[in-house]
Coordinates of N, CA and C and ligand atoms in Angstrom, one line a residue:
X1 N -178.8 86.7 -7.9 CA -180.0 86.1 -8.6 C -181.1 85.7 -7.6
X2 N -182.6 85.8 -8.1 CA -183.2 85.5 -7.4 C -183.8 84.2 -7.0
X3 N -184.2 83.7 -5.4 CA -184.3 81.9 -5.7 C -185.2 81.3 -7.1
X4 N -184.5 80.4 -7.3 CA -185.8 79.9 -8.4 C -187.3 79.6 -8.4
X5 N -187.5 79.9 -9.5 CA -189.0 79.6 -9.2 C -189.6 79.0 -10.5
X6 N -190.6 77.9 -10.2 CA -191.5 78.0 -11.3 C -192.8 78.8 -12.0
X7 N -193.0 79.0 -13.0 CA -193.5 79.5 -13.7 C -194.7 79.0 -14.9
X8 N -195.5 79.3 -15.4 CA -196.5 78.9 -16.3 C -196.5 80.2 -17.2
X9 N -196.8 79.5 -18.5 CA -196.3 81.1 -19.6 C -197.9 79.9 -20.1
X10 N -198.6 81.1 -20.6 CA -200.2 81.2 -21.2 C -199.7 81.3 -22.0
X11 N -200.1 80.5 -23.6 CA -199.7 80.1 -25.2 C -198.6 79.7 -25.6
X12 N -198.5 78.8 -26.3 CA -197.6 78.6 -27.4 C -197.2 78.3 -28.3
X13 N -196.7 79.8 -28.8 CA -196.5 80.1 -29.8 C -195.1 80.9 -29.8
X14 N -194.8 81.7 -30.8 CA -193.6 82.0 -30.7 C -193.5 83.5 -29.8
X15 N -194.3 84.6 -29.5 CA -194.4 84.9 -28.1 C -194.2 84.3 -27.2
X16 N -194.7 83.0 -26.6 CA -194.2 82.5 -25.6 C -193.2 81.8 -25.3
X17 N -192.5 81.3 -26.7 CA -191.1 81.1 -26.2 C -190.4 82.1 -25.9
X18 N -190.7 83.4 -26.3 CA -189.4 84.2 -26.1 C -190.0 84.6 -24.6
X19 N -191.0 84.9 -23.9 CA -191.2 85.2 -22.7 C -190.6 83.6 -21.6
X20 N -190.8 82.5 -22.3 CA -189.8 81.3 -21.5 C -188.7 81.9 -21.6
X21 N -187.9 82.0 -22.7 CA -186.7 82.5 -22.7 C -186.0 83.4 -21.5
X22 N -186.9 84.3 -21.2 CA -186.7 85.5 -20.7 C -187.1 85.4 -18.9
X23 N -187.7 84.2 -18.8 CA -188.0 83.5 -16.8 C -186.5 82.6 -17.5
X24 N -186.6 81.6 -18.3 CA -184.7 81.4 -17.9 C -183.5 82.1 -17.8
X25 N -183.8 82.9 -18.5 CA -183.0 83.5 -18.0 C -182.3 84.1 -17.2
X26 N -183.6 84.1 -16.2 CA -183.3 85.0 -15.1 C -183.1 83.3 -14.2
X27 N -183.0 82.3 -14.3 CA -182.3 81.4 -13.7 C -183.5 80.3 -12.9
X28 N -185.0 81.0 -13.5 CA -186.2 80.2 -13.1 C -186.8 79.2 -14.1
X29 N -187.7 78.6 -13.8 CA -187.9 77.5 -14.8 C -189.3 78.0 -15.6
X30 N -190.1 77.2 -16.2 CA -191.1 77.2 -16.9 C -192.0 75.9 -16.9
X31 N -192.3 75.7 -15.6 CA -193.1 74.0 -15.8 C -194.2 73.5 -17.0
X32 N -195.2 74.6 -17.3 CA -195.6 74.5 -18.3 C -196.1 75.4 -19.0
X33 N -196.2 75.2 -20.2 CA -197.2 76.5 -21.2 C -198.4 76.0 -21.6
X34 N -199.4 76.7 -21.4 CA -200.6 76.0 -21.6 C -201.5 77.0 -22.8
X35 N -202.4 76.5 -23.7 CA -202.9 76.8 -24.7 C -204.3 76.5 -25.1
X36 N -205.1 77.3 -26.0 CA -206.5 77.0 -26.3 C -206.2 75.6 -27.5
X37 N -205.3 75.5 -27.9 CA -205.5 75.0 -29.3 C -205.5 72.8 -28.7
X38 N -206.1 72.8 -28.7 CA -206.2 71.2 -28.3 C -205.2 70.6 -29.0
X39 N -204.5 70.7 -30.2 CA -204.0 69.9 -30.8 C -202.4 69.9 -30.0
X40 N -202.3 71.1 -29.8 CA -200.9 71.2 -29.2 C -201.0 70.7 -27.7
X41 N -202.0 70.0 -27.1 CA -202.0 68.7 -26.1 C -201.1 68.2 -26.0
X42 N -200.0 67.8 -25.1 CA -198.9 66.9 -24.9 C -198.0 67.2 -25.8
X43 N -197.6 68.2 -26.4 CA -196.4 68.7 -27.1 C -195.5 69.4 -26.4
X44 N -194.4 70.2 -27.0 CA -193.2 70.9 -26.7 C -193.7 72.4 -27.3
X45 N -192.9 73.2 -26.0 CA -192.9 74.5 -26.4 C -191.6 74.5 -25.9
X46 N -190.1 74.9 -26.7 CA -188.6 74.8 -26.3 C -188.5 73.4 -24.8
X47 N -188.8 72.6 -25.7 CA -188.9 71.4 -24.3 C -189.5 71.8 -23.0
X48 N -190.5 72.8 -23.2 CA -191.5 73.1 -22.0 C -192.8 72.1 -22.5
X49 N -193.4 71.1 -21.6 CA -194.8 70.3 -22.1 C -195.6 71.5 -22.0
X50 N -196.6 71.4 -23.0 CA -197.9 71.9 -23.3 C -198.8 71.5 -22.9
X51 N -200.3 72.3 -22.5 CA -201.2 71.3 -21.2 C -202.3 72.6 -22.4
X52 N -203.3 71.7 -22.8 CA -204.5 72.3 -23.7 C -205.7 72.0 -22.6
X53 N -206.7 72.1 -22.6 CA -207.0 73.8 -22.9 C -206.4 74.8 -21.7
X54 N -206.2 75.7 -21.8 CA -205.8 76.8 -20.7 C -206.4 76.5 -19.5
X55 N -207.9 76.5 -19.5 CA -208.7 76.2 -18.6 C -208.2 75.4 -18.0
X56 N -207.3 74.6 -17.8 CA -206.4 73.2 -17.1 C -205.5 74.1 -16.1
X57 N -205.5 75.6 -16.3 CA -204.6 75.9 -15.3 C -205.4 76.3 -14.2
X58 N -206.5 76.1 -13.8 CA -207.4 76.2 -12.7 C -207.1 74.8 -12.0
X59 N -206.5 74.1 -12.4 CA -206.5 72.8 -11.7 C -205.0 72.3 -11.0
X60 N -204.4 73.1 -11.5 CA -203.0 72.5 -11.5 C -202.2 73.6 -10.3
X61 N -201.3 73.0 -9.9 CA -200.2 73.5 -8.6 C -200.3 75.2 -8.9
X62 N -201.0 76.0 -7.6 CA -200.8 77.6 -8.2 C -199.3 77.8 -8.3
X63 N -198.4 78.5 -9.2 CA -197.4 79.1 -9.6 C -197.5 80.2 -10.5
X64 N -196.6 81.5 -10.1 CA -196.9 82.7 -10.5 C -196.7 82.4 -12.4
X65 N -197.4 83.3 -13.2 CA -197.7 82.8 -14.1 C -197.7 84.7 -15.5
X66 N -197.1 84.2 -16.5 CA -197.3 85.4 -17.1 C -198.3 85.1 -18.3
X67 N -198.8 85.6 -19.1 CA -199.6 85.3 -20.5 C -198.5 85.7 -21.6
X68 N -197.9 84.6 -22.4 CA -196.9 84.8 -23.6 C -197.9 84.8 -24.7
X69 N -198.6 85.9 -24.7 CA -199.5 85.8 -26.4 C -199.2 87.5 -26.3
X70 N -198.9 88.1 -27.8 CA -198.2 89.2 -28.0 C -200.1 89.9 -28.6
X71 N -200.4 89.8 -28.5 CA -201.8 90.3 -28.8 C -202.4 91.2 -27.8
X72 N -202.5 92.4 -27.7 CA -202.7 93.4 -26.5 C -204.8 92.5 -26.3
X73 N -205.3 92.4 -27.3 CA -206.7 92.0 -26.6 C -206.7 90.3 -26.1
X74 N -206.1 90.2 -26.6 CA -206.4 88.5 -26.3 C -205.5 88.2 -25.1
X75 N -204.3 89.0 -24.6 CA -203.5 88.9 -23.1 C -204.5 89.5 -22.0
X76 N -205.5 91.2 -22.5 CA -206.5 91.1 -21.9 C -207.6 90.2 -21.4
X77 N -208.4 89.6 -22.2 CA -209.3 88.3 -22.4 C -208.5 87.4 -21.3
X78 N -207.4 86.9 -21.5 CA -206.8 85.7 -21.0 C -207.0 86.1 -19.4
X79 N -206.3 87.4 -19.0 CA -206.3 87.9 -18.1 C -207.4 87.6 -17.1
X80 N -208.2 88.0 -17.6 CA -209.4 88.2 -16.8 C -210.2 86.8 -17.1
X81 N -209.6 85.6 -17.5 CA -210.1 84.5 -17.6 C -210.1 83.9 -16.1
X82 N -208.5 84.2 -15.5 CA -207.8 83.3 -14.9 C -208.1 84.7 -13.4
X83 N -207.7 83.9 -12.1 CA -207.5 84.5 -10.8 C -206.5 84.3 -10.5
X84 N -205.1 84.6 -11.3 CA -203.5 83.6 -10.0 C -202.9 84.7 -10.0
X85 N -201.5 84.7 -9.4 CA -200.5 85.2 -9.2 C -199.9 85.2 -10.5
X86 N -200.1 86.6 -11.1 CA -199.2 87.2 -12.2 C -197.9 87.4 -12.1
X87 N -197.0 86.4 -12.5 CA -195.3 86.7 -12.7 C -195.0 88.3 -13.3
X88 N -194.2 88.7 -12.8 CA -193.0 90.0 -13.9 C -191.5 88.9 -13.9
X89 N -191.4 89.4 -15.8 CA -190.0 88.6 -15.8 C -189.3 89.8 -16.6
X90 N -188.1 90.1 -16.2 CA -187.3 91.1 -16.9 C -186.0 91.1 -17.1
X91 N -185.7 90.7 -18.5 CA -184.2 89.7 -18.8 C -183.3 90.5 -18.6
X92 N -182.4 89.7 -17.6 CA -181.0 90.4 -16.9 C -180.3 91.6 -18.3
X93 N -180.1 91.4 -19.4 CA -179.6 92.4 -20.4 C -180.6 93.7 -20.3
X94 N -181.9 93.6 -19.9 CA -182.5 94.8 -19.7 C -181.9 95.7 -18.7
X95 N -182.1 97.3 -19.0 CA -181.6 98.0 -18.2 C -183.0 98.7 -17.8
X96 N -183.1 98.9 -16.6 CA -183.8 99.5 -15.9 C -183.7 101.0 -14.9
X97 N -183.9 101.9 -14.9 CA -183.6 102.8 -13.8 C -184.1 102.0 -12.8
X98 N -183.6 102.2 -11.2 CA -184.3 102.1 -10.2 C -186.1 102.5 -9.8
X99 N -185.9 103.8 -10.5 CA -187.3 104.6 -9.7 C -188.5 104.0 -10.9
X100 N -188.1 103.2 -12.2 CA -189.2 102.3 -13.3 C -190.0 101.5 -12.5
X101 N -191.4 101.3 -12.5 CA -192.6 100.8 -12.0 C -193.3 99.7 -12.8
X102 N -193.3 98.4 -12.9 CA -193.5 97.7 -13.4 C -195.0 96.7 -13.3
X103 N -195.8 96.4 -13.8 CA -197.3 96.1 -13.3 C -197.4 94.7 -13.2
X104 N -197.5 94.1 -12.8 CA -197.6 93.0 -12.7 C -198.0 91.8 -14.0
X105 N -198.0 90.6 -14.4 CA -198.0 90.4 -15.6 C -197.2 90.9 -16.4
X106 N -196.2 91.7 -16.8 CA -195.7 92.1 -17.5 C -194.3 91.7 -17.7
X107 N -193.8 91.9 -19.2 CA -192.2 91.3 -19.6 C -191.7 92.4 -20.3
X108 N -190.6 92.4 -19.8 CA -189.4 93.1 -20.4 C -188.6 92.0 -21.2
X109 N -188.3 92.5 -22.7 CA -187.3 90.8 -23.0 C -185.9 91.6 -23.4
X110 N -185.1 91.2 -23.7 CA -183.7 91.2 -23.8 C -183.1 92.5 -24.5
X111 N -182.3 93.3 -23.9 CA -182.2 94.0 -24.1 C -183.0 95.8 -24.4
X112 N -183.8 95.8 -23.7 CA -185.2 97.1 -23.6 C -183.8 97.4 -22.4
X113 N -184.3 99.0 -22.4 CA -183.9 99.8 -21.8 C -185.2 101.0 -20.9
X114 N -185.2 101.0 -19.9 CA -186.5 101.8 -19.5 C -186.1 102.4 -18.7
X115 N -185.8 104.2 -18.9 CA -185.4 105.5 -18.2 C -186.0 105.8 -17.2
X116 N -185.6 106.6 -16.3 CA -186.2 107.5 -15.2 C -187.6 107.7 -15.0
X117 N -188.1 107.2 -13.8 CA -189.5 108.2 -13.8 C -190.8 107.1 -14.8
X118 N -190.2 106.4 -15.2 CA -191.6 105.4 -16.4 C -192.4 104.8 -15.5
X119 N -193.2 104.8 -15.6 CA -194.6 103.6 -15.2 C -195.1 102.6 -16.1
X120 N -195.1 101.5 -16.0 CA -195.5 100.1 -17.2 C -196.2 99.9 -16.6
X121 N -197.8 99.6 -16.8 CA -198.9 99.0 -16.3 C -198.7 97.3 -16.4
X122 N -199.8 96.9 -16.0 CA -200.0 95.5 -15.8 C -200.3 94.6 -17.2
X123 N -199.3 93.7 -17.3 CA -199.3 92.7 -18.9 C -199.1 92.9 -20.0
X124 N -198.1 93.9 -19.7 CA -197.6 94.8 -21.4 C -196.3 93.7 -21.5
X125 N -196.1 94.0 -22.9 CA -194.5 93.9 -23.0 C -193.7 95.2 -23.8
X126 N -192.7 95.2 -23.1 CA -191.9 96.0 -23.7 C -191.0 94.9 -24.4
X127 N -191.0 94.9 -25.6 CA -190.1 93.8 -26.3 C -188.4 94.2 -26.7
X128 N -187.6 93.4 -27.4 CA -186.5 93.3 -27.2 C -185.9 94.4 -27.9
X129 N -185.0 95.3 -27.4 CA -184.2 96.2 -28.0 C -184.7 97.7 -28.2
X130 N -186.3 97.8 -26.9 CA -187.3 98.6 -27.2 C -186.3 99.5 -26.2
X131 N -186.6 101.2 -26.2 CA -186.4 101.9 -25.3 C -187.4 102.6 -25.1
X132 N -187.6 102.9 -23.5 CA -189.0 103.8 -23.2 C -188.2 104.8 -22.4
X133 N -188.0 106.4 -22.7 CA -187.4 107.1 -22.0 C -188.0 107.7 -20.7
X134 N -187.6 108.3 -20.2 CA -187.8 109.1 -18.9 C -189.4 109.4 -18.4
X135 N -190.2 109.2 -17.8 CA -191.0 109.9 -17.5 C -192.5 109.4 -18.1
X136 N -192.0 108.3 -19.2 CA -193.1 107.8 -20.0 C -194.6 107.1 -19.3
X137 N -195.5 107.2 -19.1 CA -196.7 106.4 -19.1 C -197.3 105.2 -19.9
X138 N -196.8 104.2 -19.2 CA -197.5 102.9 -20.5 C -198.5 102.0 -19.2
X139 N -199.8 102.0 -20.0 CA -200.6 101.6 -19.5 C -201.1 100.0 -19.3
X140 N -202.0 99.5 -18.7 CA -202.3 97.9 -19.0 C -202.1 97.1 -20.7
X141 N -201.9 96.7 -20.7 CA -201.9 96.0 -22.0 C -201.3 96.4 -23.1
X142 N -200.4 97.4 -23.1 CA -199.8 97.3 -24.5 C -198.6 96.7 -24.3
X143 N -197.7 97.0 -25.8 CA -197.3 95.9 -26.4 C -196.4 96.6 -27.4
X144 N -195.1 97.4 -26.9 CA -193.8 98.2 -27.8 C -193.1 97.7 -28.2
X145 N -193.0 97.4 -29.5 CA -192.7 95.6 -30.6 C -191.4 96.2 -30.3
X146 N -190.3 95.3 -31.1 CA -188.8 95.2 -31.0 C -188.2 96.6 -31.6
X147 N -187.5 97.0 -31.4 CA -186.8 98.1 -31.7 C -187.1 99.5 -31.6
X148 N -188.4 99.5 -30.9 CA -189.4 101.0 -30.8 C -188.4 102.1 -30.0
X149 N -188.6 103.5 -30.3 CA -188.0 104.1 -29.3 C -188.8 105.0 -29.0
X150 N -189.1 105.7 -27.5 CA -190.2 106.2 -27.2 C -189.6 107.2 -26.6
X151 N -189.3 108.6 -27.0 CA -189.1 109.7 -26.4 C -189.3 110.1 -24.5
X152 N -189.2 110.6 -23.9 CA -189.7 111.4 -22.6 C -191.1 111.7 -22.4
X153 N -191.8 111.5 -21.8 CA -193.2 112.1 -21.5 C -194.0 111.4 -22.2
X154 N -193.7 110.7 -22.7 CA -195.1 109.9 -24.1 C -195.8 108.9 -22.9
X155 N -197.2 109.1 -23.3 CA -198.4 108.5 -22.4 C -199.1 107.7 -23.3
X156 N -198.9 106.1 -23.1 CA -199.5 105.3 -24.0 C -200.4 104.7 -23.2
X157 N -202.3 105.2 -23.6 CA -203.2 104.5 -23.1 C -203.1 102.9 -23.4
X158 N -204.5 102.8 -22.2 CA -204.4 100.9 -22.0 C -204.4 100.7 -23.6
X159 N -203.9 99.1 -23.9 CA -203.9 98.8 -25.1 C -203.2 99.3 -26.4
X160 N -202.1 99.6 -26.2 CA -201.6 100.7 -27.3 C -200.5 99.6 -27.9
X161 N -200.1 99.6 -29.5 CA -199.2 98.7 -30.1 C -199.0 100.1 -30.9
X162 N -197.3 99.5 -30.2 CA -196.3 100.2 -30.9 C -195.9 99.0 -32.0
X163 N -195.8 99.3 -33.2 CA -195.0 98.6 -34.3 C -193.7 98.5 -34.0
X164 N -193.2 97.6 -34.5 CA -191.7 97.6 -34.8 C -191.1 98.2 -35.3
X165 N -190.0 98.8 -34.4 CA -189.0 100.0 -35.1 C -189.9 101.4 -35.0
X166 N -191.3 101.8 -34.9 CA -191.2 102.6 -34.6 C -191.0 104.3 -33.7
X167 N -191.4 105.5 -33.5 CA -190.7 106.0 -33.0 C -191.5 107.1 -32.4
X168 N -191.4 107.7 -31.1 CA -192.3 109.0 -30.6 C -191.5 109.8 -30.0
X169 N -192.1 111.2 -30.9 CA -191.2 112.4 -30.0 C -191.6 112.5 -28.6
X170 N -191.0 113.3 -28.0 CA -191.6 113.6 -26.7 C -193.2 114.3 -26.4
X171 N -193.8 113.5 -25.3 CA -194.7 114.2 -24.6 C -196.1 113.6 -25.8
X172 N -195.6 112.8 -26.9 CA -197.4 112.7 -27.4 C -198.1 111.4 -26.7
X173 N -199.5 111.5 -26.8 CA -200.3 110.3 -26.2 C -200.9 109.7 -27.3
X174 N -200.4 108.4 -26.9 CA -201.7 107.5 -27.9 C -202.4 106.8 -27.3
X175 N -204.1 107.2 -28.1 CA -204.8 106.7 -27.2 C -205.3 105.3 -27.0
X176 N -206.1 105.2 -26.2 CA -206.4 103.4 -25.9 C -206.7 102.5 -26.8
X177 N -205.9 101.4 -26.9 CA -206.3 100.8 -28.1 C -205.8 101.1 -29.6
X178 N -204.9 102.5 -29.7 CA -204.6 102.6 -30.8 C -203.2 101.5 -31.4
X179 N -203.2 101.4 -33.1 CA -201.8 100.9 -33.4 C -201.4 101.8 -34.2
X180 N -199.7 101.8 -34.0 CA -198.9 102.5 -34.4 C -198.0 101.6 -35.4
X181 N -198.4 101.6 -36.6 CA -197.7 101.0 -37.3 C -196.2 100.8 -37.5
X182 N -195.6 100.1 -38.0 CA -194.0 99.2 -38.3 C -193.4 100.4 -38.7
X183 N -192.4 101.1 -38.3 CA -191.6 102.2 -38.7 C -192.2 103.8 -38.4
X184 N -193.2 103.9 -37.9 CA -193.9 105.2 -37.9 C -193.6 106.0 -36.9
X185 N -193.5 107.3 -37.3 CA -192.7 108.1 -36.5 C -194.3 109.5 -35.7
X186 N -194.3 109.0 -34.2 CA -195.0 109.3 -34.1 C -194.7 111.0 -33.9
X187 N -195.3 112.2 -34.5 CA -195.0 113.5 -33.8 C -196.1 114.2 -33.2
X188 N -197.5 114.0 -32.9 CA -198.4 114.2 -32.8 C -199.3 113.4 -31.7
X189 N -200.3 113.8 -31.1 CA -201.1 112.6 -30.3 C -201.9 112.4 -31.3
X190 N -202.0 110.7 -30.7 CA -203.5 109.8 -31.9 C -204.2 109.5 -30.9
X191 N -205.5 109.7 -31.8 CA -207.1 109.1 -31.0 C -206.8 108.0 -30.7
X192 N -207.8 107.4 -30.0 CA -207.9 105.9 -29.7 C -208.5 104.9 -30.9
X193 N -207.6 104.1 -30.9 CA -208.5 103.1 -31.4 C -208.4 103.3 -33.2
X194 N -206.6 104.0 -33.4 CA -207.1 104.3 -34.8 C -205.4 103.7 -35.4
X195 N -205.4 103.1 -36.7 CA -204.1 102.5 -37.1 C -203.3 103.8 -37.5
X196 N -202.4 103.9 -37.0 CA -201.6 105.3 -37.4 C -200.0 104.8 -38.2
X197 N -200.0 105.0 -39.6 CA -198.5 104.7 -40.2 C -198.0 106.1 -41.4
X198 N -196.7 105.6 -40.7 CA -195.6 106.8 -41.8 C -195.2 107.5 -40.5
X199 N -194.2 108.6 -41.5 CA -194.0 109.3 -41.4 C -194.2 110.9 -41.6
X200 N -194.8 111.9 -40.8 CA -195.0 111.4 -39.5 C -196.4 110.6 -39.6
X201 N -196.5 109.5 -38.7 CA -197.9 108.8 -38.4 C -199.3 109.7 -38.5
X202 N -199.9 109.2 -39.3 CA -201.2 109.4 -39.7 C -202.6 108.7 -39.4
X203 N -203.6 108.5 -39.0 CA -204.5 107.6 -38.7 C -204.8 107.1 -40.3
X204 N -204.9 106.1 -40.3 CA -205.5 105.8 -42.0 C -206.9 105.8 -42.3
Ligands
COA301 C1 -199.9 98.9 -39.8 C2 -200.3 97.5 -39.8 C3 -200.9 97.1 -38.4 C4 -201.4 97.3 -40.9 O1 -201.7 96.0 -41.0 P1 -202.9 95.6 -42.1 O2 -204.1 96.4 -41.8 O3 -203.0 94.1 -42.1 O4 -202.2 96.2 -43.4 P2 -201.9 95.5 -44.8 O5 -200.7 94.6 -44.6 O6 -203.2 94.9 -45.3 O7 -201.4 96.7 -45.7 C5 -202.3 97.7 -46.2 C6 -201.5 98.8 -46.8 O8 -200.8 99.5 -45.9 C7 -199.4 99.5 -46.1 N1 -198.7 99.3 -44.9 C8 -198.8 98.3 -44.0 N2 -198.0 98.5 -42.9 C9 -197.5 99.7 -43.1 C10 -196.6 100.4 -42.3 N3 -196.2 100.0 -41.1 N4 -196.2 101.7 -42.8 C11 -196.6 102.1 -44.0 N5 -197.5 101.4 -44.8 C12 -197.9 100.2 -44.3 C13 -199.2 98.2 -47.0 O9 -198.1 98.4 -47.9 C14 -200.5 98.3 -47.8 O10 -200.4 99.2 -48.8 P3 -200.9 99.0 -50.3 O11 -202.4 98.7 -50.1 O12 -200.6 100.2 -51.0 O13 -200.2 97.8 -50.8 C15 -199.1 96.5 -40.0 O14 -198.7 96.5 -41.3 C16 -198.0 96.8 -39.1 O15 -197.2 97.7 -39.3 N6 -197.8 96.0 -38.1 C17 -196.7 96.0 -37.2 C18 -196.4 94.5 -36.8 C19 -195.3 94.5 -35.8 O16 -194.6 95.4 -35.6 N7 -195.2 93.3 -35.2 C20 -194.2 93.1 -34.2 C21 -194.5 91.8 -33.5 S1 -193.3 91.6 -32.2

């Protein structure tokens, strides 16, 4: 295991508990979560204190830090709010190849599996029980909800939401910014920037 460390997870809400979840588990802590919403001031996130407004993390002890908000534009926004040292957290049940490339900011949660040859850009998550096979391209900021399975060769520009449970053959791209709706089976490449659902995925 690696020494411990502390950590700051950006939001709290139920994305960022599971990204807390997922730095304890790897045996490090979570000093604080911090949030836009003023109300949640001096509250609990899984008995982590809450510190409103975000902007409070310019002030506080630097420690490497991830963004737990599941929203591919608003983890960008955040992103580029702040200057610190971006945490990667990737829960021990994850399976990883060795030669997988991981971007900084970014979470793998419990159970994802990521094949040979992949590249994950900077502040995605691959979420829990997702698989990205061999060879894949995933770019800054997206976001492959729980159960997705992503063929070989698939190239997901910056910003791309994979739905839940979804699914892509090999070799298609989607482009920046597109979503791929809850169940949709992607067999084709999608433009950018377009909601694509069914079977197979369609832009609507
Ligand atoms: C595709 C999606 C983005 C569309 O969201 P939306 O624009 O708010 O769509 P609405 O809920 O208003 O639904 C509009 C219509 O599309 C249909 N629809 C919604 N999602 C669909 C999907 N994934 N596949 C097929 N049809 C879908 C709805 O049934 C509705 O049809 P109707 O008008 O005939 O009743 C969303 O439904 C979705 O699939 N999100 C994935 C969420 C997810 O995976 N989250 C994981 C978090 S970790």
């Amino acid at each position: 295991m690696n020494q411990p460390r502390q950590f700051y997870v950006v939001g709290a809400g139920g994305h960022a508990k599971v990204t807390s979840s997922v730095i304890t588990s790897l045996g490090h802590q979570v000093a604080a979560a911090l949030d836009d919403d003023l109300a949640k001031n001096g509250g609990e996130l899984a008995g982590v204190r809450i510190v409103a407004p975000c902007d409070e993390l310019r002030n506080m002890k630097p420690r490497p830090t991830i963004i737990g908000i599941g929203s591919n534009q608003l983890r960008q926004i955040t992103a580029g709010r702040f200057d610190v040292e971006w945490g990667i957290a990737v829960h021990p049940s994850a399976i990883l190849d060795p030669s997988v490339t991981i971007g900084r900011g970014s979470v793998v949660m419990a159970g994802a599996i990521i094949q040979a040859g992949t590249r994950i850009g900077e502040h995605c998550v691959i979420n829990t029980g997702a698989t990205v096979d061999h060879d894949c391209r995933v770019d800054d900021f997206c976001h492959v909800a729980p159960g997705v399975n992503l063929a070989g060769h698939c190239e997901l520009e910056q910003g791309v939401f994979v739905g839940i449970g979804a699914c892509a053959i090999p070799s298609v791209r989607i482009g920046a910014w597109a979503t791929v709706g809850a169940g949709a089976a992607v067999v084709h490449d999608l433009p950018s920037g377009v909601v694509a659902t069914g079977i197979p995925a369609r832009p609507r």
